[in-house]
Amino acid sequence: MLYASTTAADKRVALRDGLASGRLLQLPGAFNPLSARLIEAKGFDGVYVSGAVLSADLGLPDIGLTTATEVTVRAGQIARMTGLPAIVDADTGFGEPMNVARTVQGLEDAGLAGCHIEDQVNPKRCGHLDGKTVVDEDTALKRIRAAVDGRRDPNFLVMARTDIRAVDGLAATIDRAKALVDAGADAIFPEALTGPEEFAAVRAAVDVPLLANMTEFGKGQLLTRQQLEDLGINLVIYPVTLLRLAMGAAMAGLDTIRAEGTQSGLLDRMQTRAELYELLDYEAYGQFDTDVFNFRL
Ligand SMILES: C[C@](O)(C(=O)O)[C@H](CC(=O)O)C(=O)O
Ligand SMILES: [Mg+2]
């Protein structure tokens, strides 16, 4: 009720334990705090907070327009409504290395279990679009060192994302991944790999947990849980999937209302009032204060 009862410290431990288990952890992207509760109810391992979704939610493209404050506040709203660990997309860390450290501290305070910081040049682009550029190795490593030095909870997961694949190829990805691990990254997110062979090559090169980004309509193949497990991947994100599904349903629903003049034909595709209230844990509020639980379905 109100917020998840699990503390941020416990969520971070749960994430660390999950990663140590060798199991593949599946993290769908929540588009709001309520959808994070749905992700938990459906039995997933964690929640991802996507920069692309956060921008799109504000009606903005994913080109580095959102600020550290906006991302921290929204990620905190999402993280505190679920007992699952939440990992947030911190883009380039929002500035110079000292800003990166401050971003990490803000995310710790907001209850996140971890974040990823990427090596794109500011202003960043979606990792699956052409025309992005990356910073030199020294700058990329400084960002990660700053993140690691800045965190106060050693269990807060600092993941390094590299976008270098689309710029300089697979060999450069492997070199950069190794250097990022040496700089203290707890996990690596190699962005926009093309398929299983490339994941296998990165897997062979580094010992830390690896993340696979199963975003739709991008540069990579959509691999199954089994395929990713067989490749030794530790984390998979479906960053924009729920937003795309919800917007797809909203587009179709609006067309139906326009065409038919009523939404009555859509009811079986909706979350019901009862299902919503269950997800909100409405009843628990009644146990807390009988005065607020006085409705009948
Ligand atoms: C993972 C990602 O960084 C995100 O913000 O969710 C995006 C996803 C997308 O735009 O499809 C990305 O750059 O891959
Ligand atoms: Mg992003």
mmCIF file of N, CA and C in Angstrom, residues 49 68 85 92 100 149 191 193 196-197 202 215 233 249 255 267 295:
data_model
loop_
_atom_site.group_PDB
_atom_site.id
_atom_site.type_symbol
_atom_site.label_atom_id
_atom_site.label_comp_id
_atom_site.label_asym_id
_atom_site.label_seq_id
_atom_site.Cartn_x
_atom_site.Cartn_y
_atom_site.Cartn_z
ATOM 1 N N VAL A 49 13.446 1.374 -16.695
ATOM 2 C CA VAL A 49 12.917 2.717 -16.946
ATOM 3 C C VAL A 49 13.691 3.271 -18.143
ATOM 4 N N ALA A 68 18.405 15.579 -15.917
ATOM 5 C CA ALA A 68 18.677 14.626 -14.827
ATOM 6 C C ALA A 68 17.538 14.652 -13.818
ATOM 7 N N PRO A 85 13.529 -4.702 -8.273
ATOM 8 C CA PRO A 85 14.584 -3.728 -8.562
ATOM 9 C C PRO A 85 14.305 -3.026 -9.888
ATOM 10 N N THR A 92 23.780 9.734 -21.036
ATOM 11 C CA THR A 92 25.229 9.965 -20.925
ATOM 12 C C THR A 92 25.623 10.390 -19.508
ATOM 13 N N VAL A 100 27.926 13.218 -13.640
ATOM 14 C CA VAL A 100 27.552 11.797 -13.664
ATOM 15 C C VAL A 100 27.476 11.271 -12.229
ATOM 16 N N ASP A 149 32.679 5.898 -8.320
ATOM 17 C CA ASP A 149 33.177 6.650 -7.152
ATOM 18 C C ASP A 149 32.040 7.390 -6.452
ATOM 19 N N GLU A 191 25.236 -1.943 -27.102
ATOM 20 C CA GLU A 191 24.038 -1.484 -27.823
ATOM 21 C C GLU A 191 24.110 -1.812 -29.303
ATOM 22 N N LEU A 193 23.851 -4.552 -31.141
ATOM 23 C CA LEU A 193 24.515 -5.709 -31.759
ATOM 24 C C LEU A 193 23.511 -6.293 -32.753
ATOM 25 N N PRO A 196 22.979 -13.092 -32.684
ATOM 26 C CA PRO A 196 23.566 -14.004 -31.711
ATOM 27 C C PRO A 196 25.089 -14.106 -31.778
ATOM 28 N N GLU A 197 25.642 -14.074 -32.987
ATOM 29 C CA GLU A 197 27.104 -14.232 -33.106
ATOM 30 C C GLU A 197 27.809 -13.090 -32.385
ATOM 31 N N VAL A 202 30.952 -10.926 -27.594
ATOM 32 C CA VAL A 202 31.118 -10.034 -26.430
ATOM 33 C C VAL A 202 31.104 -10.878 -25.151
ATOM 34 N N THR A 215 14.750 -4.289 -28.268
ATOM 35 C CA THR A 215 13.816 -3.239 -28.685
ATOM 36 C C THR A 215 13.324 -3.535 -30.097
ATOM 37 N N ILE A 233 23.534 -14.523 -21.630
ATOM 38 C CA ILE A 233 23.137 -13.147 -21.304
ATOM 39 C C ILE A 233 22.469 -13.163 -19.926
ATOM 40 N N ALA A 249 -2.972 -0.079 -28.863
ATOM 41 C CA ALA A 249 -4.351 -0.317 -28.422
ATOM 42 C C ALA A 249 -5.120 1.004 -28.385
ATOM 43 N N ASP A 255 -9.893 4.904 -33.013
ATOM 44 C CA ASP A 255 -10.515 4.709 -34.335
ATOM 45 C C ASP A 255 -11.904 4.106 -34.189
ATOM 46 N N LEU A 267 -14.897 -3.314 -24.688
ATOM 47 C CA LEU A 267 -14.781 -3.590 -23.253
ATOM 48 C C LEU A 267 -13.938 -4.824 -22.950
ATOM 49 N N PHE A 295 -16.763 1.719 -1.273
ATOM 50 C CA PHE A 295 -17.460 1.561 -2.553
ATOM 51 C C PHE A 295 -17.865 0.105 -2.729
#
